[in-house]
Short mmCIF file of C-alpha atoms in Angstrom, two decimals:
data_model
loop_
_atom_site.label_atom_id
_atom_site.label_comp_id
_atom_site.label_asym_id
_atom_site.label_seq_id
_atom_site.Cartn_x
_atom_site.Cartn_y
_atom_site.Cartn_z
CA MET M 1 0.08 43.20 24.52
CA LYS M 2 -2.05 41.95 21.76
CA ARG M 3 -4.24 43.31 18.98
CA PHE M 4 -7.83 43.12 17.89
CA LEU M 5 -8.84 42.71 14.29
CA PHE M 6 -12.12 41.29 13.04
CA ILE M 7 -12.84 41.92 9.40
CA ALA M 8 -13.99 38.60 7.98
CA ILE M 9 -14.10 34.91 8.74
CA CYS M 10 -14.13 32.45 5.89
CA PHE M 11 -14.16 28.67 6.08
CA LEU M 12 -13.99 27.03 2.66
CA GLY M 13 -14.54 23.74 0.91
CA THR M 14 -14.67 20.26 2.35
CA PHE M 15 -12.51 19.71 5.40
CA VAL M 16 -10.49 16.52 5.73
CA SER M 17 -8.66 15.53 8.87
CA CYS M 18 -5.19 14.08 8.29
CA LYS M 19 -3.70 14.00 11.75
CA GLU M 20 -1.70 11.10 13.14
CA GLU M 21 -0.43 10.59 16.68
CA ARG M 22 3.31 10.55 17.27
CA ASN M 23 5.46 9.99 20.34
CA VAL M 24 8.26 12.50 20.04
CA THR M 25 11.03 13.78 22.29
CA GLY M 26 13.63 16.47 21.72
CA THR M 27 14.18 18.32 18.46
CA LEU M 28 12.03 17.00 15.64
CA ASP M 29 13.30 16.20 12.18
CA ILE M 30 10.39 14.89 10.14
CA VAL M 31 11.07 13.90 6.54
CA GLU M 32 8.98 15.84 4.00
CA ASP M 33 7.51 18.06 6.70
CA TYR M 34 8.54 20.93 8.94
CA VAL M 35 11.42 20.71 11.42
CA LEU M 36 10.76 21.92 14.94
CA PRO M 37 11.75 24.13 16.59
CA GLN M 38 11.80 26.81 13.94
CA LYS M 39 14.15 29.78 14.25
CA GLY M 40 13.32 33.36 15.13
CA ALA M 41 10.76 33.17 17.93
CA SER M 42 11.50 33.24 21.64
CA THR M 43 12.59 30.11 23.49
CA ALA M 44 9.27 30.06 25.36
CA ALA M 45 7.31 30.27 22.11
CA ASN M 46 9.27 27.45 20.49
CA GLU M 47 8.85 25.27 23.57
CA PHE M 48 5.08 25.88 23.45
CA ILE M 49 4.97 24.93 19.76
CA LEU M 50 7.07 21.81 20.34
CA ASN M 51 4.84 20.74 23.21
CA ILE M 52 1.75 21.19 21.03
CA TYR M 53 3.30 18.89 18.45
CA LYS M 54 4.32 16.26 21.01
CA THR M 55 0.88 16.28 22.62
CA TYR M 56 -1.48 16.72 19.67
CA GLY M 57 0.55 16.05 16.52
CA SER M 58 -0.21 19.54 15.18
CA TYR M 59 2.19 22.17 13.86
CA PHE M 60 2.07 25.84 14.81
CA LEU M 61 4.22 27.44 12.09
CA TYR M 62 5.63 30.91 11.50
CA ASP M 63 8.31 30.07 8.91
CA TYR M 64 6.78 28.50 5.80
CA THR M 65 6.23 29.10 2.11
CA SER M 66 3.15 30.88 0.76
CA GLU M 67 2.56 27.93 -1.58
CA ASP M 68 2.40 25.56 1.36
CA ALA M 69 0.03 27.70 3.42
CA LEU M 70 -2.31 28.38 0.50
CA TRP M 71 -2.17 25.11 -1.41
CA ASN M 72 -5.69 24.02 -0.42
CA ILE M 73 -7.22 27.48 -0.02
CA THR M 74 -9.73 27.67 -2.84
CA SER M 75 -10.57 30.80 -4.81
CA THR M 76 -12.60 31.56 -7.89
CA SER M 77 -10.23 31.02 -10.81
CA GLY M 78 -9.62 34.18 -12.76
CA VAL M 79 -11.58 36.28 -10.26
CA THR M 80 -9.61 36.25 -7.00
CA THR M 81 -6.09 35.40 -5.88
CA SER M 82 -5.27 34.55 -2.27
CA MET M 83 -2.22 36.24 -0.79
CA ILE M 84 -0.49 35.66 2.56
CA VAL M 85 2.10 37.83 4.30
CA LYS M 86 4.30 36.15 6.90
CA GLY M 87 4.65 37.87 10.26
CA ASP M 88 7.55 38.90 12.46
CA PRO M 89 8.71 35.99 14.69
CA LEU M 90 9.21 38.59 17.44
CA TYR M 91 5.45 38.46 18.04
CA VAL M 92 4.98 34.69 18.02
CA GLU M 93 4.94 34.45 21.82
CA PRO M 94 2.16 37.03 22.37
CA MET M 95 0.21 35.47 19.48
CA LEU M 96 0.40 32.04 21.12
CA ASN M 97 -0.66 33.57 24.43
CA LEU M 98 -3.67 35.12 22.71
CA LEU M 99 -4.67 31.87 21.00
CA ASN M 100 -4.43 30.08 24.31
CA ASP M 101 -6.59 32.77 25.95
CA VAL M 102 -9.33 32.78 23.32
CA TRP M 103 -9.30 29.15 22.11
CA LEU M 104 -7.14 26.34 23.48
CA ARG M 105 -7.80 26.74 27.19
CA TYR M 106 -11.52 26.04 26.77
CA PHE M 107 -11.13 22.55 25.33
CA PRO M 108 -9.89 19.45 27.20
CA GLU M 109 -6.85 17.53 26.03
CA GLU M 110 -8.84 14.56 24.77
CA PHE M 111 -10.92 16.81 22.51
CA LEU M 112 -7.87 18.59 21.10
CA LYS M 113 -6.25 15.22 20.41
CA LYS M 114 -9.26 14.12 18.36
CA GLY M 115 -9.01 16.92 15.84
CA GLY M 116 -9.56 19.96 18.03
CA ILE M 117 -6.38 21.50 16.58
CA PRO M 118 -5.91 21.42 12.79
CA TYR M 119 -2.83 19.56 11.54
CA ARG M 120 -1.14 22.84 10.60
CA VAL M 121 -1.79 26.28 12.08
CA TYR M 122 -0.05 29.02 10.10
CA LEU M 123 0.67 32.26 11.98
CA ALA M 124 0.66 35.16 9.53
CA ASP M 125 0.81 38.94 9.40
CA SER M 126 -2.13 39.20 7.02
CA LEU M 127 -4.22 37.24 4.56
CA TYR M 128 -6.33 38.61 1.76
CA ASP M 129 -7.98 37.91 -1.58
CA VAL M 130 -7.33 40.19 -4.53
CA MET M 131 -9.96 40.48 -7.25
CA THR M 132 -9.09 41.22 -10.86
CA ASN M 133 -10.31 44.80 -10.35
CA GLY M 134 -7.75 45.24 -7.54
CA ARG M 135 -10.25 45.11 -4.68
CA LYS M 136 -8.97 43.34 -1.56
CA THR M 137 -10.85 41.30 1.03
CA LEU M 138 -8.93 40.96 4.28
CA TYR M 139 -9.38 37.92 6.52
CA THR M 140 -8.63 37.33 10.16
CA TYR M 141 -8.83 33.54 9.87
CA LYS M 142 -9.22 31.12 7.03
CA ALA M 143 -9.31 27.33 7.11
CA SER M 144 -9.46 24.68 4.44
CA GLY M 145 -8.74 20.99 4.59
CA SER M 146 -6.57 20.27 7.62
CA SER M 147 -4.99 23.70 7.98
CA LEU M 148 -5.84 27.00 9.63
CA ILE M 149 -4.33 30.42 8.92
CA VAL M 150 -4.49 32.98 11.74
CA THR M 151 -3.42 36.56 11.08
CA GLY M 152 -2.15 39.33 13.35
CA LEU M 153 1.52 38.41 13.72
CA ASN M 154 2.78 41.98 13.77
CA GLU M 155 3.21 44.96 16.07
CA LYS M 156 -0.52 45.71 16.10
CA LEU M 157 -0.97 42.48 18.03
CA LEU M 158 0.27 44.34 21.09
CA THR M 159 -2.81 46.58 21.09
CA ILE M 160 -5.16 43.82 22.30
CA ASN M 161 -4.79 44.75 25.92
CA ASP M 162 -8.25 45.18 27.36
CA ALA M 163 -11.03 42.78 28.34
CA GLU M 164 -13.55 44.00 25.78
CA LYS M 165 -11.23 43.44 22.81
CA LYS M 166 -10.14 40.05 24.08
CA LYS M 167 -13.74 38.95 24.49
CA ALA M 168 -14.58 40.11 20.96
CA TRP M 169 -11.59 38.19 19.62
CA LYS M 170 -12.65 35.11 21.56
CA ASP M 171 -16.26 35.28 20.38
CA ALA M 172 -15.21 35.60 16.74
CA PHE M 173 -12.58 32.88 16.90
CA ILE M 174 -14.72 30.32 18.74
CA ASP M 175 -17.54 30.97 16.27
CA ALA M 176 -15.11 30.19 13.45
CA MET M 177 -13.67 27.08 15.10
CA TRP M 178 -16.93 25.30 15.83
CA ARG M 179 -17.82 25.64 12.14
CA TYR M 180 -14.49 24.03 11.35
CA TYR M 181 -15.18 21.21 13.81
CA VAL M 182 -18.56 20.47 12.21
CA SER M 183 -17.04 20.59 8.72
CA VAL M 184 -14.30 18.06 9.48
CA GLY M 185 -16.61 15.79 11.47
CA VAL M 186 -15.12 16.44 14.90
CA LEU M 187 -18.61 17.50 15.96
CA GLU M 188 -21.90 16.04 14.72
CA ILE M 189 -24.94 18.11 15.60
CA PRO M 190 -27.69 15.84 16.99
CA ASN M 191 -30.79 15.52 14.83
CA ASP M 192 -32.94 16.23 17.89
CA PHE M 193 -31.89 19.86 17.60
CA TYR M 194 -33.79 20.28 14.32
CA GLU M 195 -36.90 18.31 15.28
CA GLY M 196 -40.03 20.35 15.94
CA THR M 197 -38.79 23.43 14.06
CA ASP M 198 -40.58 24.54 10.90
CA TYR M 199 -37.95 25.18 8.19
CA THR M 200 -40.40 25.10 5.28
CA THR M 201 -43.04 27.79 5.86
CA THR M 202 -42.00 31.00 4.13
CA PRO M 203 -41.25 33.90 6.52
CA GLU M 204 -43.75 36.69 6.90
CA GLU M 205 -42.74 40.32 6.55
CA PRO M 206 -41.93 42.65 8.14
CA LEU M 207 -39.94 40.78 10.77
CA SER M 208 -39.55 43.92 12.86
CA GLU M 209 -43.16 43.82 14.03
CA GLN M 210 -43.25 42.40 17.55
CA GLU M 211 -46.26 40.16 16.91
CA ASN M 212 -44.61 38.58 13.91
CA LEU M 213 -41.28 38.28 15.70
CA LEU M 214 -42.95 36.31 18.46
CA LYS M 215 -44.08 33.73 15.88
CA TYR M 216 -40.48 33.03 14.97
CA ARG M 217 -39.37 32.83 18.57
CA GLN M 218 -42.14 30.26 19.09
CA ARG M 219 -40.84 28.35 16.06
CA GLY M 220 -37.55 28.06 17.94
CA PHE M 221 -35.48 30.76 16.21
CA LEU M 222 -32.96 32.94 18.01
CA PRO M 223 -31.76 36.20 16.44
CA ARG M 224 -28.90 36.27 13.98
CA ASN M 225 -25.45 35.45 15.32
CA TYR M 226 -24.28 38.96 16.11
CA ASN M 227 -25.61 42.20 17.60
CA ALA M 228 -29.27 41.26 17.43
CA PHE M 229 -31.69 40.77 20.29
CA SER M 230 -35.43 40.93 20.75
CA GLY M 231 -37.06 43.65 18.69
CA ASP M 232 -34.09 44.09 16.37
CA PRO M 233 -35.45 44.14 12.78
CA ASN M 234 -32.19 42.70 11.46
CA GLU M 235 -33.13 39.06 11.98
CA TRP M 236 -31.64 36.27 9.87
CA TYR M 237 -34.92 34.70 8.82
CA SER M 238 -35.90 36.76 5.83
CA LYS M 239 -37.04 35.38 2.48
CA TRP M 240 -33.66 35.74 0.80
CA THR M 241 -31.93 33.65 3.49
CA TRP M 242 -34.68 31.08 3.91
CA THR M 243 -33.05 28.48 1.64
CA SER M 244 -30.37 28.17 4.34
CA ALA M 245 -32.79 28.14 7.26
CA LYS M 246 -31.35 25.08 9.01
CA SER M 247 -27.75 26.24 8.84
CA ASN M 248 -28.68 29.81 9.83
CA ASP M 249 -30.63 28.43 12.78
CA LEU M 250 -27.66 26.39 13.95
CA ASN M 251 -25.24 29.29 13.44
CA SER M 252 -27.36 31.50 15.66
CA TYR M 253 -27.62 28.96 18.44
CA MET M 254 -23.93 28.17 18.41
CA TYR M 255 -22.96 31.82 18.58
CA HIS M 256 -25.32 32.53 21.46
CA LEU M 257 -24.31 29.33 23.24
CA PHE M 258 -20.59 30.15 23.16
CA SER M 259 -20.67 33.96 23.27
CA ARG M 260 -23.73 35.39 25.02
CA THR M 261 -23.53 35.71 28.80
CA ASP M 262 -26.13 34.30 31.17
CA GLU M 263 -27.55 37.81 31.64
CA GLU M 264 -27.91 38.28 27.89
CA MET M 265 -29.66 34.92 27.49
CA GLU M 266 -32.03 35.23 30.44
CA GLU M 267 -34.81 36.68 28.28
CA TYR M 268 -34.82 33.63 26.03
CA LEU M 269 -34.35 30.94 28.67
CA SER M 270 -36.99 32.17 31.11
CA ASN M 271 -39.78 33.31 28.79
CA PRO M 272 -42.65 30.77 28.85
CA ASP M 273 -43.45 31.60 25.22
CA TYR M 274 -40.04 30.35 24.10
CA VAL M 275 -40.38 26.68 25.00
CA LEU M 276 -38.87 25.41 21.74
CA ILE M 277 -35.89 27.74 22.04
CA GLN M 278 -35.22 26.39 25.50
CA LYS M 279 -35.53 22.78 24.32
CA LYS M 280 -33.08 23.30 21.44
CA TRP M 281 -30.70 25.23 23.68
CA PHE M 282 -30.36 22.44 26.23
CA ILE M 283 -30.07 19.75 23.55
CA LEU M 284 -26.92 21.47 22.28
CA LEU M 285 -25.63 22.26 25.76
CA ASP M 286 -25.98 18.65 26.91
CA TYR M 287 -24.44 17.40 23.67
CA PHE M 288 -21.22 19.36 24.18
CA LYS M 289 -20.94 18.31 27.80
CA ASP M 290 -21.50 14.63 26.96
CA CYS M 291 -19.50 14.26 23.76
CA CYS M 292 -16.59 16.60 24.37
CA ASN M 293 -16.49 17.47 28.08
CA VAL M 294 -16.89 21.09 27.02
CA ASP M 295 -19.22 23.55 28.77
CA PRO M 296 -20.09 26.31 26.26
CA ARG M 297 -21.45 28.48 29.05
CA LYS M 298 -18.01 28.67 30.67
CA VAL M 299 -16.69 29.86 27.32
CA ALA M 300 -19.46 32.44 26.98
CA ASN M 301 -19.07 33.78 30.51
CA ALA M 302 -15.25 33.79 30.52
CA LYS M 303 -13.72 36.90 32.08
CA PHE M 304 -10.65 38.70 30.76
CA GLU M 305 -8.31 41.05 32.56
#
């Protein structure tokens, strides 16, 4: 009873956390902020939203102004304009169920209380940028500052009803959220992850040749963060992306860590030629378990009905 849409993910600017803890009971009437429960969604949906606020101090909103949702979403002045379309409150409950399935259930309460949920989460029908030439760029999620916009609050949401689509939604959303967590300082990647990896030597071409590809595996590089495994010529480490080698390296590891199953990762974690990959992998895995009580492999191997 849900939908799948993955067109683009965009996290912008410098993120600033502005969450405060509150002890709240009953209906909430907060001066100069939103009043909960809002009107239009089901009783179950409003109770879920109210409980999120009581527990984590974060708002899940479906009735808001465009100005409020977009106030800190940056765009290139004179080139693009950000537009948001509010969704039908009828679909708030299935949207919340989906977000719980693909996001919230994987993180413990203590992590979510420390910034794991942005201060405001806006549920929207759609979100897009319009260029001066009329071209539109549609987004599934967009975050800036302490807010997150999630789209899909419409009838098409009901079409996400099989395991494959749910997993794809989960992989995309988790990939977006960890970037948010790093940006706002909820997560700090350990320096040990980068040690021993050569980020300065210019890549050799062509990367599709197996002998050359092995050199980059031995330097500790996994493939790009989607649809690329051994032998795929579409690797991230080409000359035009090399200026962002460290961030591309981290992006790849994080995607594989949270999205690739044990079977998909066996090649990399058992190959004796990939010692540095294995070292970097377990540095990140241990970090998440120690700092956040989160096991990325449970997220990656999660099953959906």
